[in-house]
Tab-separated table of C-alpha atoms and ligand atoms in Angstrom:
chain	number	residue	atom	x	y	z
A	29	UNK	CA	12.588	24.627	81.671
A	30	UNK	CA	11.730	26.090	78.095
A	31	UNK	CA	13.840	24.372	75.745
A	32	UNK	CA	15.482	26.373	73.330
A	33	UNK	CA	14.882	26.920	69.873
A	34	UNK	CA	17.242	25.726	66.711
A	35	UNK	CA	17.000	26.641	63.006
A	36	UNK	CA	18.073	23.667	60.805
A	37	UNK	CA	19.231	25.923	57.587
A	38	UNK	CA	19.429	23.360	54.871
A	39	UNK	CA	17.536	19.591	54.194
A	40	UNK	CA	19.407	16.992	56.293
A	41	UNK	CA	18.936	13.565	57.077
A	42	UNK	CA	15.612	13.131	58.814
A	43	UNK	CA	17.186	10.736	61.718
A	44	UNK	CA	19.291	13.863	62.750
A	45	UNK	CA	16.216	16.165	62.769
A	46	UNK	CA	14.103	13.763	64.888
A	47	UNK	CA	17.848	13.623	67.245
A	48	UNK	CA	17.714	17.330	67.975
A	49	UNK	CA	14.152	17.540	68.113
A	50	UNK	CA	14.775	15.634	71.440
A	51	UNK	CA	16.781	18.558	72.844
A	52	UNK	CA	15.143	21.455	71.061
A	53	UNK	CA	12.191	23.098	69.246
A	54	UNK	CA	13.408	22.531	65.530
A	55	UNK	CA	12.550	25.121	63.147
A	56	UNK	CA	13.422	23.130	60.073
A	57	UNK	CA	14.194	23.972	56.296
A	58	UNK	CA	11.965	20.917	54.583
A	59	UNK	CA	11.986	22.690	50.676
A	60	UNK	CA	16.003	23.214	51.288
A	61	UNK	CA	15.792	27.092	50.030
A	62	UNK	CA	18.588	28.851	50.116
A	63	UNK	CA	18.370	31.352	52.673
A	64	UNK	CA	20.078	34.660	51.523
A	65	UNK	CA	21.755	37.062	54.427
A	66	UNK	CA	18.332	39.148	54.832
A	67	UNK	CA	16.377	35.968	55.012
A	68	UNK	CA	18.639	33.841	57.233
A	69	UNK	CA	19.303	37.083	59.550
A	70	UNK	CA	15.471	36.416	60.235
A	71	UNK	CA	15.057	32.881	60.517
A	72	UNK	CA	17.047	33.037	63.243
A	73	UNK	CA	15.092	35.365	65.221
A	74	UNK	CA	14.685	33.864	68.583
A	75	UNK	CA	16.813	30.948	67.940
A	76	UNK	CA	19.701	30.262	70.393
A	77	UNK	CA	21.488	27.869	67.767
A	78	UNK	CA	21.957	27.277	63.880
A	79	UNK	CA	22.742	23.826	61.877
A	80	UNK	CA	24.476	25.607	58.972
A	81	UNK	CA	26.135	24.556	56.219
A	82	UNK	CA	28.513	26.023	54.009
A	83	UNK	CA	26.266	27.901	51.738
A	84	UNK	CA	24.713	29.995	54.909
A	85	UNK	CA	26.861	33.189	55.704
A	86	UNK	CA	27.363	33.635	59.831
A	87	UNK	CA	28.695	37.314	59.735
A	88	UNK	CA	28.763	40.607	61.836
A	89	UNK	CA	25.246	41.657	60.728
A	90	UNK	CA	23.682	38.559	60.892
A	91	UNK	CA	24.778	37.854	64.009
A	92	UNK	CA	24.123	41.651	65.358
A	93	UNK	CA	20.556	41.231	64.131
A	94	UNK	CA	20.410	38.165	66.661
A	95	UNK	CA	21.584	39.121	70.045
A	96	UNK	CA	20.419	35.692	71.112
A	97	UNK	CA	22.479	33.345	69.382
A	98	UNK	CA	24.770	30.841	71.102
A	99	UNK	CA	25.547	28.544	69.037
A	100	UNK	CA	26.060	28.029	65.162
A	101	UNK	CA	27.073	24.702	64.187
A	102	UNK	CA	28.334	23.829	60.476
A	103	UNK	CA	28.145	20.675	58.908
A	104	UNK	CA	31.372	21.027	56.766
A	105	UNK	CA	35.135	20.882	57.979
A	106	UNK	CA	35.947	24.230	56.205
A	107	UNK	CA	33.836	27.396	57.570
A	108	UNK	CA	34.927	30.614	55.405
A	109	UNK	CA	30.614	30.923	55.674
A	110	UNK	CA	31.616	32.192	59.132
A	111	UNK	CA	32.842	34.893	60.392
A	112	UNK	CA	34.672	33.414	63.013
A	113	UNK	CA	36.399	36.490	64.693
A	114	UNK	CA	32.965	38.094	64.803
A	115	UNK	CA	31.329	34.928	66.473
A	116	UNK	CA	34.282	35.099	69.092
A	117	UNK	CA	33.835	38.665	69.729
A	118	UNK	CA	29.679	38.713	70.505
A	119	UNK	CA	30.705	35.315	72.352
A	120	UNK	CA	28.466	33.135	69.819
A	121	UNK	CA	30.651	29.705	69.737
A	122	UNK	CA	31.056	28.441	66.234
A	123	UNK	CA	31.886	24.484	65.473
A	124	UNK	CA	32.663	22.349	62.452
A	125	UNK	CA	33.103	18.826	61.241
A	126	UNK	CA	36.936	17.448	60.779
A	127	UNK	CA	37.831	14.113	61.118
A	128	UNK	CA	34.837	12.286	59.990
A	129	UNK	CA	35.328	13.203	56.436
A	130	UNK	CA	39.269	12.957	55.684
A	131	UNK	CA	39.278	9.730	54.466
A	132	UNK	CA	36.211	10.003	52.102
A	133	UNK	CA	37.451	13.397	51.163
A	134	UNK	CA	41.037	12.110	50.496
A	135	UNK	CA	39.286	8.969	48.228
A	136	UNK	CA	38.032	11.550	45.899
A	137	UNK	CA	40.784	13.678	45.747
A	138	UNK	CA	42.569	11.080	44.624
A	139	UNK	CA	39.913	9.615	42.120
A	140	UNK	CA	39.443	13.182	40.656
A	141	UNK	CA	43.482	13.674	40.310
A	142	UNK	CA	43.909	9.643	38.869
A	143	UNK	CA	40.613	10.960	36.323
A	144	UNK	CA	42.460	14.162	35.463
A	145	UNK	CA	45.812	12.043	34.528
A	146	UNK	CA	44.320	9.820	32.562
A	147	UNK	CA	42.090	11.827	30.853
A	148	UNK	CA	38.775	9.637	32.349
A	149	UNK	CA	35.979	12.444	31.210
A	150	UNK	CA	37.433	13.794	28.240
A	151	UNK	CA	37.405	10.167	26.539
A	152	UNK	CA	33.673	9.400	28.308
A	153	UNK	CA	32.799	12.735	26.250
A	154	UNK	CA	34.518	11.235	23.494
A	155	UNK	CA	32.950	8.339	23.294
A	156	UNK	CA	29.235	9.300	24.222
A	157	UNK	CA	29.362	11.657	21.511
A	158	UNK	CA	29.829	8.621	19.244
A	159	UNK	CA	33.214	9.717	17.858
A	160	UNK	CA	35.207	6.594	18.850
A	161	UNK	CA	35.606	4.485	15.473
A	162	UNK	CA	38.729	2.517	15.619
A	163	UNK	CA	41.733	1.911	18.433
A	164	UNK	CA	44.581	4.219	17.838
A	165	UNK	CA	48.109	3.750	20.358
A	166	UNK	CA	47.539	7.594	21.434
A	167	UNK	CA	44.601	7.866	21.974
A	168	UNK	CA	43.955	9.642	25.356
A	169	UNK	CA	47.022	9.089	25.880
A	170	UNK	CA	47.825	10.433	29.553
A	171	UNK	CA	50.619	10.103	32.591
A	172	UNK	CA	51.168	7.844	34.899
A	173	UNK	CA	50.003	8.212	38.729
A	174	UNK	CA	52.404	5.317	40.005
A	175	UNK	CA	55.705	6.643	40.724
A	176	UNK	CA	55.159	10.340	39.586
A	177	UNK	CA	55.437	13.234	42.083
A	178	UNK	CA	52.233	13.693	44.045
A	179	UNK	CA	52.444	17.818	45.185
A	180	UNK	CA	50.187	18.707	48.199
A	181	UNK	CA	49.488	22.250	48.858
A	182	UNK	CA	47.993	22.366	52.546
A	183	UNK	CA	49.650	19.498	54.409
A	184	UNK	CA	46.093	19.031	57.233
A	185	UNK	CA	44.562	15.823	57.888
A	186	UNK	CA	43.397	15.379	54.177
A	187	UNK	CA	46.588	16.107	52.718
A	188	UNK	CA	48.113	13.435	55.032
A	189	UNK	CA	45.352	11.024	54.012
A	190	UNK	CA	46.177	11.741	50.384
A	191	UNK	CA	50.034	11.735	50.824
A	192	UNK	CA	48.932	8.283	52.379
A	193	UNK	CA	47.422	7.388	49.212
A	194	UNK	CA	50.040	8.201	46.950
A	195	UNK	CA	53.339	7.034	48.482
A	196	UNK	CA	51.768	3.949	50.810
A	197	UNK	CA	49.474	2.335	47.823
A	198	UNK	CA	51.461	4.233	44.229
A	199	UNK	CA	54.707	4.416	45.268
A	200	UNK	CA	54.364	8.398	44.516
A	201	UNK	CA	56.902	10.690	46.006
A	202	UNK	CA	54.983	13.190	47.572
A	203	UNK	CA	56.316	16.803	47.863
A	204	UNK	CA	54.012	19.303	50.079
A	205	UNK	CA	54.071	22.992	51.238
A	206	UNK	CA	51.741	24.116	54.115
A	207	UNK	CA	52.094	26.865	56.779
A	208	UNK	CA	53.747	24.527	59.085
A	209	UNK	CA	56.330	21.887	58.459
A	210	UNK	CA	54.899	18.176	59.653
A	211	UNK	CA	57.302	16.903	62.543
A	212	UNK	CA	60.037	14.424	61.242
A	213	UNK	CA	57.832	11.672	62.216
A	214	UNK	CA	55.079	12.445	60.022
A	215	UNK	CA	56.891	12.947	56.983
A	216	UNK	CA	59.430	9.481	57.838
A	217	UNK	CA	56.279	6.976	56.962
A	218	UNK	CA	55.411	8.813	53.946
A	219	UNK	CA	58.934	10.210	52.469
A	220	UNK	CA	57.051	12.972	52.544
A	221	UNK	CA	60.040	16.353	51.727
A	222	UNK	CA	58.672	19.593	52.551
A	223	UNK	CA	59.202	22.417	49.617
A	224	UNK	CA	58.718	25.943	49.213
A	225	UNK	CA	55.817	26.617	47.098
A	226	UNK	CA	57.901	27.392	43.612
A	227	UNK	CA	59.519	23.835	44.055
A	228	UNK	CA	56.017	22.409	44.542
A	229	UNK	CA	54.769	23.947	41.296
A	230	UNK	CA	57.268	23.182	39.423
A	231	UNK	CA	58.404	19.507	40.746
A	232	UNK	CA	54.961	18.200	40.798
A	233	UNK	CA	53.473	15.677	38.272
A	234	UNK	CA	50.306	15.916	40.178
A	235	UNK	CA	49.374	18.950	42.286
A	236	UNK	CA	46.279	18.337	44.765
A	237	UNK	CA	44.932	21.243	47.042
A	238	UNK	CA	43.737	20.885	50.329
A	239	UNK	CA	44.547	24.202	52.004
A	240	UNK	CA	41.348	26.059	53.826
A	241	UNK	CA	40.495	29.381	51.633
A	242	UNK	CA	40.887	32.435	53.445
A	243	UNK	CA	41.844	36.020	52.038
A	244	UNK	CA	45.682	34.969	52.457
A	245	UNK	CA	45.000	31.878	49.977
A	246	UNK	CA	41.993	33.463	47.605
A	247	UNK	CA	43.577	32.967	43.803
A	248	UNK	CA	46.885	31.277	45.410
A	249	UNK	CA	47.047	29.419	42.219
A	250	UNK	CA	46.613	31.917	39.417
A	251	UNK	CA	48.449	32.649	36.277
A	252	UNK	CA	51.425	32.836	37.297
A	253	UNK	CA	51.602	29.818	39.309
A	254	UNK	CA	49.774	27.847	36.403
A	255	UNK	CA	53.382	29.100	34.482
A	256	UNK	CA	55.351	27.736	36.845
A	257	UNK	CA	54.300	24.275	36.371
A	258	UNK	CA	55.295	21.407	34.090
A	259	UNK	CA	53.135	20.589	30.832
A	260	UNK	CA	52.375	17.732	31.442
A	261	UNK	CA	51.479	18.391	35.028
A	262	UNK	CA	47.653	18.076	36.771
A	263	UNK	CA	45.904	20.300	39.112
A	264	UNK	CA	43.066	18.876	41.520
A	265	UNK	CA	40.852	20.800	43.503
A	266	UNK	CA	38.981	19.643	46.859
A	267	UNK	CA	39.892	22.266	49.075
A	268	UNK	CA	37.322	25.135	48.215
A	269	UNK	CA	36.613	27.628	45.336
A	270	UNK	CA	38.153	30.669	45.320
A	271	UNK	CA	41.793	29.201	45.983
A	272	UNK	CA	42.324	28.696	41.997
A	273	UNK	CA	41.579	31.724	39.543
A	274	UNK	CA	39.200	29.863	37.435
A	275	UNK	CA	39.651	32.376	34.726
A	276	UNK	CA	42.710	31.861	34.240
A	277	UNK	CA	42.868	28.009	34.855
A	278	UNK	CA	40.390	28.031	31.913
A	279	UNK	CA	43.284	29.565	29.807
A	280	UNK	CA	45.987	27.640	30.695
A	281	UNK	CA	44.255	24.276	30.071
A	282	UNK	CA	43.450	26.045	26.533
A	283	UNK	CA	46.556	26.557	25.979
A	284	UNK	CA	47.587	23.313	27.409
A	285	UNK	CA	50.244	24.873	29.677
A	286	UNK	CA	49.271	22.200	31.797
A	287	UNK	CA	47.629	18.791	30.740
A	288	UNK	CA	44.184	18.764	32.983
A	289	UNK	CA	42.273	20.168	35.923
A	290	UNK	CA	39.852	18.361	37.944
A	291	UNK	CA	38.056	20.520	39.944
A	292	UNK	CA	34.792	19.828	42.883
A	293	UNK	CA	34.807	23.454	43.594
A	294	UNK	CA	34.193	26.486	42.089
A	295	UNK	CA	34.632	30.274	42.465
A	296	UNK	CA	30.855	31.683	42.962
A	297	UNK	CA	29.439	27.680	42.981
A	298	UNK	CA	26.854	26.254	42.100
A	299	UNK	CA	27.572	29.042	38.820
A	300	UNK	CA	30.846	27.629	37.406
A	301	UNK	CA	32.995	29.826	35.181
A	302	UNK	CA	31.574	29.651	31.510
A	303	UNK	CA	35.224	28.966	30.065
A	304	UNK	CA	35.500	25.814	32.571
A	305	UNK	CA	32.803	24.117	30.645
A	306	UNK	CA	34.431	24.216	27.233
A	307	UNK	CA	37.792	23.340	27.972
A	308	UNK	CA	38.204	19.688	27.459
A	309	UNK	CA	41.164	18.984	29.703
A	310	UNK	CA	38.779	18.558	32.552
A	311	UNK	CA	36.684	16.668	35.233
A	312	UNK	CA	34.064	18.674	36.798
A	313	UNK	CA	31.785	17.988	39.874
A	314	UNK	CA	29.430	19.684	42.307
A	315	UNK	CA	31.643	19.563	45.448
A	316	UNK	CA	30.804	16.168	46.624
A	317	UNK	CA	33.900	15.114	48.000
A	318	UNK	CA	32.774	14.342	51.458
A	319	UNK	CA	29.365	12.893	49.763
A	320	UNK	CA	29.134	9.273	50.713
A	321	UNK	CA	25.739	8.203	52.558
A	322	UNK	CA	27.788	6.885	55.616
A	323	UNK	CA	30.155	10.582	56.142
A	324	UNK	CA	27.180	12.856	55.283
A	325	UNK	CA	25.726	10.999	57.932
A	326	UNK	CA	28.348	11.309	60.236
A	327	UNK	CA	29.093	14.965	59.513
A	328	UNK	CA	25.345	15.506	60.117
A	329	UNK	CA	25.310	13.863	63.976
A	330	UNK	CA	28.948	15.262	64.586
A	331	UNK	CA	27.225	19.055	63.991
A	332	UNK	CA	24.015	18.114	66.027
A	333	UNK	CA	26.325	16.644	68.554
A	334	UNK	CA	28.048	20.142	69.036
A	335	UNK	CA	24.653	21.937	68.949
A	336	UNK	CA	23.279	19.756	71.353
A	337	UNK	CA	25.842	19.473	74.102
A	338	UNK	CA	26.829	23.601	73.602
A	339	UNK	CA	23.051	24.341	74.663
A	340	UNK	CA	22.893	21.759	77.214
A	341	UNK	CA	25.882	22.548	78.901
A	342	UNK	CA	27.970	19.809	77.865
A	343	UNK	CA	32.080	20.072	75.813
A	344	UNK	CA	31.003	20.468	72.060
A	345	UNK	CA	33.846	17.712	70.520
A	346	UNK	CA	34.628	19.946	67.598
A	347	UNK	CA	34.904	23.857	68.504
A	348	UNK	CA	36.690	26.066	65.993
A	349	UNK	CA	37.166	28.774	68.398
A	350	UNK	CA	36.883	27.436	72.140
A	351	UNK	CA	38.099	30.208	73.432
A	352	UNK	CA	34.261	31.092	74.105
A	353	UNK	CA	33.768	27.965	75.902
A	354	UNK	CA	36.873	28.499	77.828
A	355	UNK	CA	36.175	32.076	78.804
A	356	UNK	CA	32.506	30.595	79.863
A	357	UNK	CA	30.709	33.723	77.908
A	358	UNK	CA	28.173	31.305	76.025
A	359	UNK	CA	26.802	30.515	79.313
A	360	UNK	CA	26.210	34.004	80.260
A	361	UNK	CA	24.693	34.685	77.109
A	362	UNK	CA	20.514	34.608	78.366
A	363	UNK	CA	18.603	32.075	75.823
A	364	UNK	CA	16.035	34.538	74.719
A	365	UNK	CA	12.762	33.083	73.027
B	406	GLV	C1	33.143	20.559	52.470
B	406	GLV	O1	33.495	21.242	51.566
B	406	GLV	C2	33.585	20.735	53.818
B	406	GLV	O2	34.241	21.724	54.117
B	406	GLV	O3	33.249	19.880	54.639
């Protein structure tokens, strides 16, 4: 039987290429360019699956320019890159990466948020720049992560893994809004008390997000949330760019209407708002949450894992909409070469 053909969009670990290039012909990305819509519409001309990542958008006309495709397969947990409504409805399944990174993810979400509270790149800055000539008793002064109020806005596996963090290993209380209330026995281990999203702002010492961006959370913390919440209060970012209005973040650490941001994603990345990079009140970095070798590594097999067993008939483990699956239309989609 022909065996189908892939497109691997971005660089990834060679291991994983030689893994797939069991199952598949491998049309691979070796430079790492970015491939714009135009460009990735046709790379994936005769392909019956995509490794994708998030900076690869899977939309209508992409996906109407390639009748063929079966299966795209991102290596990321969140996947506003896809269109996922327009996957379902040409029957192209769509899959993503959870589980294998929570705990990394939830590491640096709370190393950013401890950085942001004690003031960790400001004072590097400080002292790289040669300024620091005698010990002074407020000096970078900051607040205290042990015992304060841990907020979590988005209450999914990472926010557990953080609420984890604070209240198991900090003794944080930890307040959290989401969609969905957790069931009694989720919040009991943690003391975790569910609030609406005013009480979060403004009870929170330290506010972490971890909700998935969509158009219902695009700027859900903008200026007027930023008012709502204490001065002395942080705001950490894992979740995805987009969520905060970086604008007017950039103003309110100015200002200092609150004390620090850290932030590991941006609206428009890799650009990063030109404001962002003067405030001091801030840790910046190039969304490498997930980014240890061992869960890159794992996020990398978990995607080829779902390519590989959606084109050879097997249950992909992580399908974001399995309705397709269910509904058996990838199988009657004909591989075309
Ligand atoms: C990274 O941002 C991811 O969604 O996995």
């Amino acid at each position: 039987m022909k065996r189908a053909t892939v497109l691997v969009a971005r660089a990834v670990f060679p291991e994983v290429l030689a893994r797939l290039s069991q199952h598949f012909e491998v049309e691979a990305n070796p430079d790492d360019t970015i491939f714009g819509k135009p460009a990735l519409a046709a790379r994936l001309a005769g392909k019956a699956g995509a490794f994708t990542t998030g900076s690869e958008r899977i939309d209508a006309e992409v996906l109407d320019a390639n009748p063929q495709l079966r299966v795209v397969a991102n290596m990321a947990v969140g996947y506003n890159n896809f269109d996922v409504a327009a996957c379902t409805a040409r029957g192209v399944l769509a899959t993503n990466t959870p589980d294998v990174l929570t705990e990394t993810t939830a590491d640096f979400g709370f190393a950013l948020m401890m950085a942001a509270a004690r003031r960790m790149a400001e004072s590097e800055h400080f002292l790289r720049r040669g300024e620091w000539t005698k010990w002074s008793y407020d000096m970078f002064t900051g607040s205290d992560v042990h015992g304060a109020t841990l907020g979590i806005l988005g209450m999914g596996r990472i926010g557990q893994a953080l609420a984890r963090r604070g209240a198991l290993g900090f003794g944080m209380k930890v307040i959290y809004h989401n969609r969905s209330r957790l069931a009694p026995e989720q919040e009991a281990p943690i003391g975790a008390r569910y609030v609406d999203k005013a009480a979060l702002l403004r009870e929170a010492d330290h506010l972490v997000l971890v909700l998935p961006y969509s158009a219902a959370s695009h700027h859900a913390i903008g200026a007027a949330e930023l008012a709502l919440m204490k001065p002395t209060a942080t705001l950490t970012n894992v979740a995805r760019g987009g969520i905060v209005d970086d604008a007017a973040l950039a103003v309110a650490l100015r200002e200092r209407r609150i004390a620090a941001a850290a932030l590991d994603v941006f609206e428009g990345e890799p650009k990063v708002h030109p404001d962002l990079l003067t405030v001091p009140n801030i840790v910046l970095t190039p969304h490498i949450a997930s980014a240890t070798v061992a869960t890159r590594r794992r996020m990398a097999d978990l995607a080829a894992d779902n390519l590989i067993t959606a084109l050879t008939g097997g249950r992909p483990p992580t399908p974001i909409n399995p309705e397709v699956l269910r509904e058996g239309r990838l199988a009657e989609k004909t591989p075309r070469a």
